[in-house]
Coordinates of N, CA and C in Angstrom, one line a residue:
X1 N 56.8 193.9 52.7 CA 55.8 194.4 53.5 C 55.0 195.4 52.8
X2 N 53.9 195.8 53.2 CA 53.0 196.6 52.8 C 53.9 197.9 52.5
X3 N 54.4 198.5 53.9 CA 55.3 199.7 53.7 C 54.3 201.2 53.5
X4 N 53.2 201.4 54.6 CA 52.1 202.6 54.4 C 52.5 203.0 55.6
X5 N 52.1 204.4 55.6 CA 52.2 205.3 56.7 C 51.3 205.5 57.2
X6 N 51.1 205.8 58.6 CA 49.9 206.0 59.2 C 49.5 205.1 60.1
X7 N 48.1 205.4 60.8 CA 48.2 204.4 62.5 C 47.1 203.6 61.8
X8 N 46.4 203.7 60.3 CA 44.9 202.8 60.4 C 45.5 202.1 58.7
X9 N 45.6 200.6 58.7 CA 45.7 200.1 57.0 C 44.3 199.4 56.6
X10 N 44.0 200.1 56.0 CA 42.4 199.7 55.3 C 43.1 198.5 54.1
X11 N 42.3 197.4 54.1 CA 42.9 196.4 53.6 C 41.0 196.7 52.4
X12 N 40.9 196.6 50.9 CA 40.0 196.7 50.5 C 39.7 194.9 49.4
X13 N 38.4 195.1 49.8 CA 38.3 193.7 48.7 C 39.3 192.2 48.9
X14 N 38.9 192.3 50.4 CA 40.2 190.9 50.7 C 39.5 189.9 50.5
X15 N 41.2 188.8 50.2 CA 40.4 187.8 49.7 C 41.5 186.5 50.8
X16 N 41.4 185.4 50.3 CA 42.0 184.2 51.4 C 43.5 184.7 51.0
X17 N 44.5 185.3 50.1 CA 45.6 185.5 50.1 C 46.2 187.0 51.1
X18 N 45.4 187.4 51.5 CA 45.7 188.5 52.5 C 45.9 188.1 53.7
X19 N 45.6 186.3 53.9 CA 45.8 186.5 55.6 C 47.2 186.1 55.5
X20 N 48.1 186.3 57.2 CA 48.7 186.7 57.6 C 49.6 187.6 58.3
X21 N 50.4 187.5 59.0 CA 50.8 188.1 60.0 C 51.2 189.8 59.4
X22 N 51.0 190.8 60.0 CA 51.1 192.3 59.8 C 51.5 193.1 61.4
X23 N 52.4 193.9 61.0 CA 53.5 194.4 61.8 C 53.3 195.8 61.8
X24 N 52.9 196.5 62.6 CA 52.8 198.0 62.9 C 54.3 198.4 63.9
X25 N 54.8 199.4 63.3 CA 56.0 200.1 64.1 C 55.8 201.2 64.0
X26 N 56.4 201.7 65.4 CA 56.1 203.3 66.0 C 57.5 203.1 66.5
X27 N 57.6 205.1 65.7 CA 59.0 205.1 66.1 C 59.1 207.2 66.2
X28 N 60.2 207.3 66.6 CA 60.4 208.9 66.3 C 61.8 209.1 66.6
X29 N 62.2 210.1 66.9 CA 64.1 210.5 66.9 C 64.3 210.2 68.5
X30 N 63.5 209.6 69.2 CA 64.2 209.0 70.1 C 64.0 207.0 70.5
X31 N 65.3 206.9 70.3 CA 65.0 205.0 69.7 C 64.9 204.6 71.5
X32 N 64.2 203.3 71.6 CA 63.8 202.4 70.8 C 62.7 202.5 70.5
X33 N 62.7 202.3 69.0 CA 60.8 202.1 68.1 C 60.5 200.9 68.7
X34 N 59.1 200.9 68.7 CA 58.4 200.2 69.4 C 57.2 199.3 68.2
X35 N 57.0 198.3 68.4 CA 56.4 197.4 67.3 C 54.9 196.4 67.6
X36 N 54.2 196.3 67.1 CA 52.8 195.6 67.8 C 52.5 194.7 66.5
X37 N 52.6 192.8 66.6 CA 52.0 192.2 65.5 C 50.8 191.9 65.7
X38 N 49.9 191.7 64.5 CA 48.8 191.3 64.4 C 48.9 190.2 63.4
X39 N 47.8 189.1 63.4 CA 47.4 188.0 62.9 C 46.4 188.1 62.2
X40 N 46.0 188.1 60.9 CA 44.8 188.2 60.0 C 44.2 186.9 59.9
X41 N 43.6 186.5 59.5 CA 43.3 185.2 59.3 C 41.7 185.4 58.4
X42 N 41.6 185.1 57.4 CA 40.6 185.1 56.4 C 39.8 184.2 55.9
X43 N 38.5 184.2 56.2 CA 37.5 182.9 56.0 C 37.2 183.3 54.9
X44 N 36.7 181.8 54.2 CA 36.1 181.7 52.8 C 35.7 180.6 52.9
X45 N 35.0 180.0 51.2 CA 34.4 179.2 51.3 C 35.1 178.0 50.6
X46 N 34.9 176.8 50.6 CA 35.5 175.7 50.3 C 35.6 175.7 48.6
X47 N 37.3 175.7 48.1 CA 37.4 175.4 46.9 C 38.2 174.1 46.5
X48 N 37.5 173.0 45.8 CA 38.1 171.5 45.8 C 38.3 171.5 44.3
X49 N 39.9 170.8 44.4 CA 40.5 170.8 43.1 C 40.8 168.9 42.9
X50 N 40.5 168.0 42.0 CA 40.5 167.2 42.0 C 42.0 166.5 41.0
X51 N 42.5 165.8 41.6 CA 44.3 165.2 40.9 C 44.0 165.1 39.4
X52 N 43.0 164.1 39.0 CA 42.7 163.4 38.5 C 40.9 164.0 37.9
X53 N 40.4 164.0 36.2 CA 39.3 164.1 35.8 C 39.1 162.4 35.8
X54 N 39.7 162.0 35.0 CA 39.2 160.7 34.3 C 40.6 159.8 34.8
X55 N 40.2 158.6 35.4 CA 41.4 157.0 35.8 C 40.5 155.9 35.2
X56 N 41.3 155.4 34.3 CA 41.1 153.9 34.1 C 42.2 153.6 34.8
X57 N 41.3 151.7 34.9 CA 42.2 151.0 36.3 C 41.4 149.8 35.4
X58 N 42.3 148.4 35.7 CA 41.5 147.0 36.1 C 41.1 146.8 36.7
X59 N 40.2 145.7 36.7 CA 39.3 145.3 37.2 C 39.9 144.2 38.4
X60 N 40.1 144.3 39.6 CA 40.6 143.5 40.3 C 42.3 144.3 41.9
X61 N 42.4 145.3 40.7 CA 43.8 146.3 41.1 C 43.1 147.4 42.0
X62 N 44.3 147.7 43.4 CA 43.6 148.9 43.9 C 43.7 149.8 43.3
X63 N 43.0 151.2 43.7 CA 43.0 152.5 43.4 C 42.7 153.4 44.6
X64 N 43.4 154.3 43.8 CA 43.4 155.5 45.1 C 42.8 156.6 44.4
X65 N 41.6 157.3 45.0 CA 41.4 158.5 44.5 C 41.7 159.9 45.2
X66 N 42.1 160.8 44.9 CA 42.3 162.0 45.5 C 41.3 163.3 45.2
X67 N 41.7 164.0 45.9 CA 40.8 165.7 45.6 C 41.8 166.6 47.2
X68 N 41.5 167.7 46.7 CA 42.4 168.6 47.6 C 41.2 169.5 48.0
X69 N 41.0 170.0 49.0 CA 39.9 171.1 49.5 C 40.9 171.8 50.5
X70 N 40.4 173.7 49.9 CA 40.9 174.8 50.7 C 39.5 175.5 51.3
X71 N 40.2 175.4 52.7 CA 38.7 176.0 53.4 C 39.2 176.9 54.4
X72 N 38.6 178.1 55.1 CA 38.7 178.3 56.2 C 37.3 179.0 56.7
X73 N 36.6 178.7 57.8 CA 37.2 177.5 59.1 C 37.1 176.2 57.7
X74 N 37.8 175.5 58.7 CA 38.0 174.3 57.8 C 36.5 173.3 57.2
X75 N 36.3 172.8 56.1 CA 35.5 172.1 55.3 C 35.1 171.1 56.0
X76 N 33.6 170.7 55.9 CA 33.2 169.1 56.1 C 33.4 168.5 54.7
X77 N 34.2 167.6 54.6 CA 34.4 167.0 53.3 C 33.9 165.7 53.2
X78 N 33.6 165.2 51.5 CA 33.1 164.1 51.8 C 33.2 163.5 50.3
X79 N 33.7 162.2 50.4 CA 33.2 161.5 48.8 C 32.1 161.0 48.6
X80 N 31.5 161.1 47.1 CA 30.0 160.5 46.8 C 30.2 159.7 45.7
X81 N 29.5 158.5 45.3 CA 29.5 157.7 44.3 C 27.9 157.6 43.8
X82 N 28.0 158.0 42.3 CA 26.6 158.2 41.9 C 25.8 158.9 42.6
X83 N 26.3 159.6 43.3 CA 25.8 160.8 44.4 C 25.0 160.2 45.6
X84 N 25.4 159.2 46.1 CA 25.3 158.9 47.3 C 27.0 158.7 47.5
X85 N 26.6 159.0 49.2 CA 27.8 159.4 50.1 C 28.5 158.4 51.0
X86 N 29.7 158.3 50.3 CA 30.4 157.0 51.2 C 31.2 157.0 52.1
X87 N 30.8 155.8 52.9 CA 31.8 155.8 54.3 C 32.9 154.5 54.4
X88 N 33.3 154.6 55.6 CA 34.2 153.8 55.3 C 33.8 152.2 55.6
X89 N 34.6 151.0 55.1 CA 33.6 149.9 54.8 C 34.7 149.2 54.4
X90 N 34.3 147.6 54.3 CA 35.4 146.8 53.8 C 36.0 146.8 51.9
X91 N 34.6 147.9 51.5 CA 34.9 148.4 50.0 C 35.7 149.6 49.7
X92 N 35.7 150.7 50.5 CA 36.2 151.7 50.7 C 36.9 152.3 51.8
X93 N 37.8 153.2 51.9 CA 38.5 153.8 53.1 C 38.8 155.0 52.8
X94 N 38.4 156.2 53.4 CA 38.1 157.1 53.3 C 39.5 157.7 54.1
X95 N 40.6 158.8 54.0 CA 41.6 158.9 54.7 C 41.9 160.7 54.4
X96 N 41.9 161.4 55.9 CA 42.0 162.7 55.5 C 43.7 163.3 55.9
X97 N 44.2 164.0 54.7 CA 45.9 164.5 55.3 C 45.6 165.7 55.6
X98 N 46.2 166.4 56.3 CA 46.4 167.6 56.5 C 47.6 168.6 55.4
X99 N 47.6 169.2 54.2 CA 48.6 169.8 53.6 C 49.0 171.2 54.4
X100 N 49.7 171.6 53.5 CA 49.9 173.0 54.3 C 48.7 174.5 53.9
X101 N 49.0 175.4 55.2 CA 48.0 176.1 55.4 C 46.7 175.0 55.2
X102 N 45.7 176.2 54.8 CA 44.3 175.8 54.9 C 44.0 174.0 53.9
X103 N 45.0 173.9 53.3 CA 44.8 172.8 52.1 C 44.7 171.0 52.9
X104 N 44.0 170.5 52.6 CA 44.2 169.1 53.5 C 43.8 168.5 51.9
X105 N 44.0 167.0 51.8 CA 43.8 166.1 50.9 C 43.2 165.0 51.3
X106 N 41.6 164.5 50.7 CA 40.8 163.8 51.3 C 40.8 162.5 50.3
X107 N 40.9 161.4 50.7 CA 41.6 160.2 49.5 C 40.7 159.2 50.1
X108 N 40.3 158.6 48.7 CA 39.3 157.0 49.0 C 40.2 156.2 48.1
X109 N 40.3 155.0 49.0 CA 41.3 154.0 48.6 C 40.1 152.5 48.1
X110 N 40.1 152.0 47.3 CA 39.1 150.9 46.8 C 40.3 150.0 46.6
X111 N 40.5 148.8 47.4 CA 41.5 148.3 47.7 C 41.2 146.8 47.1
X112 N 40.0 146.6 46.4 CA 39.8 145.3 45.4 C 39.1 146.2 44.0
X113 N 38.8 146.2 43.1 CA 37.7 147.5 41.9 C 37.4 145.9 41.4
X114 N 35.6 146.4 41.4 CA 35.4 145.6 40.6 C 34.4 146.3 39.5
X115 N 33.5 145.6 38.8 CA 33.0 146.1 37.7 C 31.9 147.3 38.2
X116 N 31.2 147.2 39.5 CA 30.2 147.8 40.0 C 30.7 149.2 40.7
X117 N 32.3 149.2 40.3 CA 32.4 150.6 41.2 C 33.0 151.2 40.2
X118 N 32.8 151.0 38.5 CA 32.8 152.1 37.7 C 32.3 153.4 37.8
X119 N 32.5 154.1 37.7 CA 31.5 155.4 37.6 C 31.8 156.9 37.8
X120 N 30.9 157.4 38.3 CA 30.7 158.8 38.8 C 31.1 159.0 40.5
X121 N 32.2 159.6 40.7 CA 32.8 160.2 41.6 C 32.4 161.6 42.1
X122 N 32.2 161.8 43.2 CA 32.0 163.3 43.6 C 33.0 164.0 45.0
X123 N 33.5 164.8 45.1 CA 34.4 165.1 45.7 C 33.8 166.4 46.1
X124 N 32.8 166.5 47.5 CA 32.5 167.1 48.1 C 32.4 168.2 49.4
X125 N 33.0 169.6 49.7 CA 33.3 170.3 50.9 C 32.2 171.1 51.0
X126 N 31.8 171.1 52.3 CA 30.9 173.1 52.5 C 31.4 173.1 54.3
X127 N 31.2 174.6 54.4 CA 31.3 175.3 55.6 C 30.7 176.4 55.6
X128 N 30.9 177.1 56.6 CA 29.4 178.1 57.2 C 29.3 179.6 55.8
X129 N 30.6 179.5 54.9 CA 30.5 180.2 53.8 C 30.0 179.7 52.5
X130 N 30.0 179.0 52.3 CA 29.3 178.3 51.1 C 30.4 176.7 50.9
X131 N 29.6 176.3 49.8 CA 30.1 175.0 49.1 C 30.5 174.6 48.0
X132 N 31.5 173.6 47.7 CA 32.3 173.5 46.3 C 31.9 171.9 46.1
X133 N 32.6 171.9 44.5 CA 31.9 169.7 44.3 C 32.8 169.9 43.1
X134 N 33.2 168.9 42.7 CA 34.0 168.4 41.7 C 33.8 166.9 41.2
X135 N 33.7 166.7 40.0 CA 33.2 165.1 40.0 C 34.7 164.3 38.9
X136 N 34.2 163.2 39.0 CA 35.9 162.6 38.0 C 34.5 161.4 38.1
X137 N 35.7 160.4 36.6 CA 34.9 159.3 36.3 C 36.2 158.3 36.5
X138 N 35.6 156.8 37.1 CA 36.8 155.9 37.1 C 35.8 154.7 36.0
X139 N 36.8 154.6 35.2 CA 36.1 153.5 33.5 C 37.5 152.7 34.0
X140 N 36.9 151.4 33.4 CA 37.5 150.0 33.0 C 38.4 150.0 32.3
X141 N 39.3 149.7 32.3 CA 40.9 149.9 31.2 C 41.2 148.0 31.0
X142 N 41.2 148.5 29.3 CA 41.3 147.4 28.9 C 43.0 147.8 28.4
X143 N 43.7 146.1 28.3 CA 45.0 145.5 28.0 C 44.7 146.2 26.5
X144 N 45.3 146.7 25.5 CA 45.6 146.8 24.2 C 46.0 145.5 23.5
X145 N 45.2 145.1 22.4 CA 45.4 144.1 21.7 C 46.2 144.5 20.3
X146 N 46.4 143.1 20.1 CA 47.8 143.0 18.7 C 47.3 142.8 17.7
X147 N 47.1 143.0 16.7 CA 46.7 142.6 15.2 C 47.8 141.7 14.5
X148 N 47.3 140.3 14.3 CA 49.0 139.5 13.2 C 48.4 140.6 11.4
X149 N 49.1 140.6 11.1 CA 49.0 141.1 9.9 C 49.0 139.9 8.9
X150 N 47.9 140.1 8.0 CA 47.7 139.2 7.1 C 49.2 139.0 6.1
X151 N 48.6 137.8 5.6 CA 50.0 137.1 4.7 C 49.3 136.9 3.2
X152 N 49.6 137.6 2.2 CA 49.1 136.9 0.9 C 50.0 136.7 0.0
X153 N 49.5 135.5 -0.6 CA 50.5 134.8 -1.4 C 50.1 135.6 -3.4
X154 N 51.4 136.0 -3.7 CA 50.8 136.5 -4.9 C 52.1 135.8 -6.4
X155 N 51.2 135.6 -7.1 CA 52.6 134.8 -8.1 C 53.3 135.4 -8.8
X156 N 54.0 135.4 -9.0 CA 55.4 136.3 -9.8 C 56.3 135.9 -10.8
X157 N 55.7 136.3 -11.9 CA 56.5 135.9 -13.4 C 57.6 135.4 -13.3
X158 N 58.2 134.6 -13.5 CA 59.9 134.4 -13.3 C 60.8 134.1 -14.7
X159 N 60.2 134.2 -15.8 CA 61.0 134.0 -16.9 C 59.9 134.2 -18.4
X160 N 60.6 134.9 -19.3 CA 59.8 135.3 -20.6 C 60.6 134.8 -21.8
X161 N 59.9 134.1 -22.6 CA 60.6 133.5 -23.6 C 60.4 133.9 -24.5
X162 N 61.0 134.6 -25.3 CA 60.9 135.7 -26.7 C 61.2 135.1 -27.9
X163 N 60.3 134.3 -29.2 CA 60.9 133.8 -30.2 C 60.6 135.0 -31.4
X164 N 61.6 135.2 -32.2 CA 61.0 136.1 -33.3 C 61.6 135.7 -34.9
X165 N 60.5 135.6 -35.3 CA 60.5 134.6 -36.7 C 59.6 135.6 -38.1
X166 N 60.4 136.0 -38.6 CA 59.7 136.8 -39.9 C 58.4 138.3 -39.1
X167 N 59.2 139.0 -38.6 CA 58.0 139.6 -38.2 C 57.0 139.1 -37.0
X168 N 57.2 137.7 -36.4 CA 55.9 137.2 -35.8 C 56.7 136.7 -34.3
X169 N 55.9 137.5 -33.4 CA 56.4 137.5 -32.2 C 55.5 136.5 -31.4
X170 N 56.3 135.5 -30.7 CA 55.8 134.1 -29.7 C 56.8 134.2 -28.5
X171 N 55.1 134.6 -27.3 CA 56.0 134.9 -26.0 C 55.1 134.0 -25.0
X172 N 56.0 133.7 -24.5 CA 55.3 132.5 -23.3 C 55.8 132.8 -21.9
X173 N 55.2 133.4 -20.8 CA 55.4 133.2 -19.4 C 55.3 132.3 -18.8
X174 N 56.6 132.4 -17.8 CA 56.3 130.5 -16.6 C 56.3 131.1 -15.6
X175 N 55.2 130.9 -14.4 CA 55.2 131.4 -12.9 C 55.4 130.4 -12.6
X176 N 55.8 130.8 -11.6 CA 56.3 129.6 -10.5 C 56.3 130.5 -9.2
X177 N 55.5 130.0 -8.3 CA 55.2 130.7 -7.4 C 55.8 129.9 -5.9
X178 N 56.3 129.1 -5.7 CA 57.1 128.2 -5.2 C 58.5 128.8 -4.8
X179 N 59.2 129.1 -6.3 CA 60.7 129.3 -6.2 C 61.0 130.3 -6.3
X180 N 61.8 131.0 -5.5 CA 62.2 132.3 -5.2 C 63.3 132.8 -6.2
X181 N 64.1 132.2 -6.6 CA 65.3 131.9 -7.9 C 65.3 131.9 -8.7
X182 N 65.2 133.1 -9.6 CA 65.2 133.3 -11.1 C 66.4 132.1 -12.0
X183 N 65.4 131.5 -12.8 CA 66.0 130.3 -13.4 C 65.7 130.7 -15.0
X184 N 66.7 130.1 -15.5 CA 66.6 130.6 -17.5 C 66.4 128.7 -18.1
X185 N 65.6 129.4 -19.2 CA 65.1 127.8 -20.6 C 65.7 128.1 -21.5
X186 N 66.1 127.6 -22.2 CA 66.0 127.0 -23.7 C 65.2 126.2 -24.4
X187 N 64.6 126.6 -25.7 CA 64.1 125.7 -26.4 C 65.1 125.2 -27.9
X188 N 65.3 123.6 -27.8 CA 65.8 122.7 -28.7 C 67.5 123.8 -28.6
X189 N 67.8 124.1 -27.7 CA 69.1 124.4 -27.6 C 69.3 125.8 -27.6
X190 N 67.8 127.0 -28.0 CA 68.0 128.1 -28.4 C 68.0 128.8 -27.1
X191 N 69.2 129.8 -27.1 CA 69.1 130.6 -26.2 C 67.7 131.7 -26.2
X192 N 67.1 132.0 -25.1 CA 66.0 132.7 -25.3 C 66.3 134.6 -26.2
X193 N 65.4 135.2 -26.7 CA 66.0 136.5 -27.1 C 67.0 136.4 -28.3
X194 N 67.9 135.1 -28.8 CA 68.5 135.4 -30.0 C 68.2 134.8 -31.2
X195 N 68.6 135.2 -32.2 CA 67.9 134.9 -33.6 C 67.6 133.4 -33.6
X196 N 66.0 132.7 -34.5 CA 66.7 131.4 -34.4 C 66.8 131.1 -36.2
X197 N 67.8 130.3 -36.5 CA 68.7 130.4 -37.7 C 68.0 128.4 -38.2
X198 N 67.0 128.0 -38.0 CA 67.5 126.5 -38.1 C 67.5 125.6 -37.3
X199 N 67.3 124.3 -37.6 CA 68.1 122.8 -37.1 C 69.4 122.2 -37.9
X200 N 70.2 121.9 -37.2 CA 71.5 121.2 -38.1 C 71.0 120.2 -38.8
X201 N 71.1 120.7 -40.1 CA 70.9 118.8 -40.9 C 69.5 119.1 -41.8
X202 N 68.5 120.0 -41.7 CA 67.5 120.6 -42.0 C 67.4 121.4 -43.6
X203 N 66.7 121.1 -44.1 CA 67.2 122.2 -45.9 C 66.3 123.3 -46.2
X204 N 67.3 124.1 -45.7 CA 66.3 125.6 -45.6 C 65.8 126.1 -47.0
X205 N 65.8 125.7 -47.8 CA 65.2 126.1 -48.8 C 63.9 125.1 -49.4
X206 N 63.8 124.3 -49.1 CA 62.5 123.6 -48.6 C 61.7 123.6 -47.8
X207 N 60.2 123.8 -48.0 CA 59.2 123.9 -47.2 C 58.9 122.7 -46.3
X208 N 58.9 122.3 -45.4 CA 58.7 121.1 -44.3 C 57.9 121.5 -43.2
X209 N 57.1 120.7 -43.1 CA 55.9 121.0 -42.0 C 56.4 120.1 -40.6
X210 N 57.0 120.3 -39.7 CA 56.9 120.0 -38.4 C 56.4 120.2 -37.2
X211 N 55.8 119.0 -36.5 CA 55.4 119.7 -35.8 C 55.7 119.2 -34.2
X212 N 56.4 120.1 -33.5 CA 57.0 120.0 -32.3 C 56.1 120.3 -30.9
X213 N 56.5 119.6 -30.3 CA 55.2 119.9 -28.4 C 56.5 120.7 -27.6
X214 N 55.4 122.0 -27.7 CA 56.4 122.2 -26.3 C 55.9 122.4 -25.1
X215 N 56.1 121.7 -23.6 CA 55.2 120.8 -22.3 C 56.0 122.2 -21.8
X216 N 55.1 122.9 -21.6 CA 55.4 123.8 -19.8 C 55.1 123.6 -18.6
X217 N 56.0 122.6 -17.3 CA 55.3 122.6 -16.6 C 55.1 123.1 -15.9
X218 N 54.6 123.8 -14.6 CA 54.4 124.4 -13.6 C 53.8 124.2 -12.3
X219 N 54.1 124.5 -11.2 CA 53.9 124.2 -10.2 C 52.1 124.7 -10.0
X220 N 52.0 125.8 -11.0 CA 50.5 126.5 -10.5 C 49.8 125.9 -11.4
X221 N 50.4 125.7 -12.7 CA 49.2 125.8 -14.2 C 49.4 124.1 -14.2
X222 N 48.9 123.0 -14.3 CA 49.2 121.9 -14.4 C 48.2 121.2 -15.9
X223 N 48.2 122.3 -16.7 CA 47.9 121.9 -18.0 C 48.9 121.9 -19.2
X224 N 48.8 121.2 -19.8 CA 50.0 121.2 -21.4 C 49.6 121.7 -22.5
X225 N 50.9 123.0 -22.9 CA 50.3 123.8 -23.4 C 51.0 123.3 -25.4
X226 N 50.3 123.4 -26.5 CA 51.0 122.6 -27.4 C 51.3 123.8 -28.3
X227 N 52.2 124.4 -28.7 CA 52.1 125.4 -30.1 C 52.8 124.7 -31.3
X228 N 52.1 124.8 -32.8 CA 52.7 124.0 -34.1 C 53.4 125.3 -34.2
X229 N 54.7 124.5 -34.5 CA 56.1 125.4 -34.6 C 56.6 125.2 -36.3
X230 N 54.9 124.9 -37.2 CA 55.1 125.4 -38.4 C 55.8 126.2 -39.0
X231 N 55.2 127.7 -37.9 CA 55.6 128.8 -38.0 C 57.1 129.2 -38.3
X232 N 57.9 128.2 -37.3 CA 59.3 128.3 -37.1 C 60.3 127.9 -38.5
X233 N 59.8 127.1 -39.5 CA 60.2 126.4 -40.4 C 61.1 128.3 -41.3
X234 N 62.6 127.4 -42.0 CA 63.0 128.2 -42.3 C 62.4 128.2 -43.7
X235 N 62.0 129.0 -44.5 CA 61.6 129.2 -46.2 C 62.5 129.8 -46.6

């Protein structure tokens, strides 16, 4: 309670949270004190608070729009679209609740949305104190779409063949872009990476010119590649 002494309570700079009920008691050393209630009740002017700034909705789905207005004496309220003022109709339905104290909730229901009732909303009250507006926008809501993520195909070395002969290095890559399975060559029996020493039966101390094809095939490169394996001859 207030809790002031005296027969007069000056209430200063009131506003709509001061009304309510107030209780004056008179009393002295001989009981029973005696008690008188009074009822304040405080006019102002319409303040509308809207649920909702911005609703996307589909095209086809109902919607419900809201706004809440506090008035006292109570508000003429009203919804506007593009600022004209709508009633109720087989596009709209206009529905007023009562909340508690001064607060009621004034709701327009669009019970088919089509593309033409995008827009600008206005959520409008006034009474013999002044007037309040609030506006919200209802936009078109689109489903979110999927992106496939591209697929590229890229070829990948799968085997290096290392010959080394007097100083002179001969290296040949095979792609194969096909097979997932690292696979190993030989050439004329030589494991790849170790020394090559010769053919059996061959006379290394004589110069002999041979000359050997070696066919790489491949799934990508479909040409034949020839190297003279002069080079290879033992001196």
């Amino acid at each position: 309670g207030v809790g002031i002494n005296g027969e007069t309570l000056i209430i200063h700079n009131i506003t709509r949270y001061c009304d309510g009920i107030y209780e004056c008691v008179a009393f002295n050393d001989v009981p029973p004190a005696v008690n008188r209630v009074i009822s304040v009740m405080v006019e102002f002017p319409p303040e509308v608070w809207l649920v909702n700034q911005k609703l996307g909705q589909y095209v086809g789905k109902e919607t419900i729009l809201e706004c809440k207005v506090t008035a006292f004496p109570q508000a003429v309220s009203i919804w506007k679209f593009q600022n004209q003022d709508l009633f109720n109709s087989f596009k709209h339905r206009i529905d007023v609740y009562q909340d508690r104290g001064h607060m009621l909730t004034l709701s327009l229901r669009l019970p088919n949305v089509t593309r033409e009732d995008f827009g600008q909303y206005s959520c409008y009250a006034s009474n013999s104190f002044g007037m309040d507006e609030e506006t919200m926008i209802l936009y078109e809501y689109f489903p979110p779409t999927t992106l496939t993520p591209a697929v590229t195909a890229t070829a990948i070395p799968r085997h290096t063949t290392t010959i080394n002969k007097r100083n002179r290095l001969f290296k040949s890559t095979i792609y194969n872009e096909n097979e997932l399975i690292p696979y190993n060559r030989t050439l004329n029996g030589h494991n790849p990476g170790a020394p090559y020493s010769g053919r059996q039966g061959y006379n290394t101390g004589q110069t002999n010119s041979h000359h050997v094809g070696l066919l790489i095939f491949s799934s990508i490169l479909s040409s034949i590649y020839l190297f003279d394996t002069s080079c290879f001859m033992m001196l």
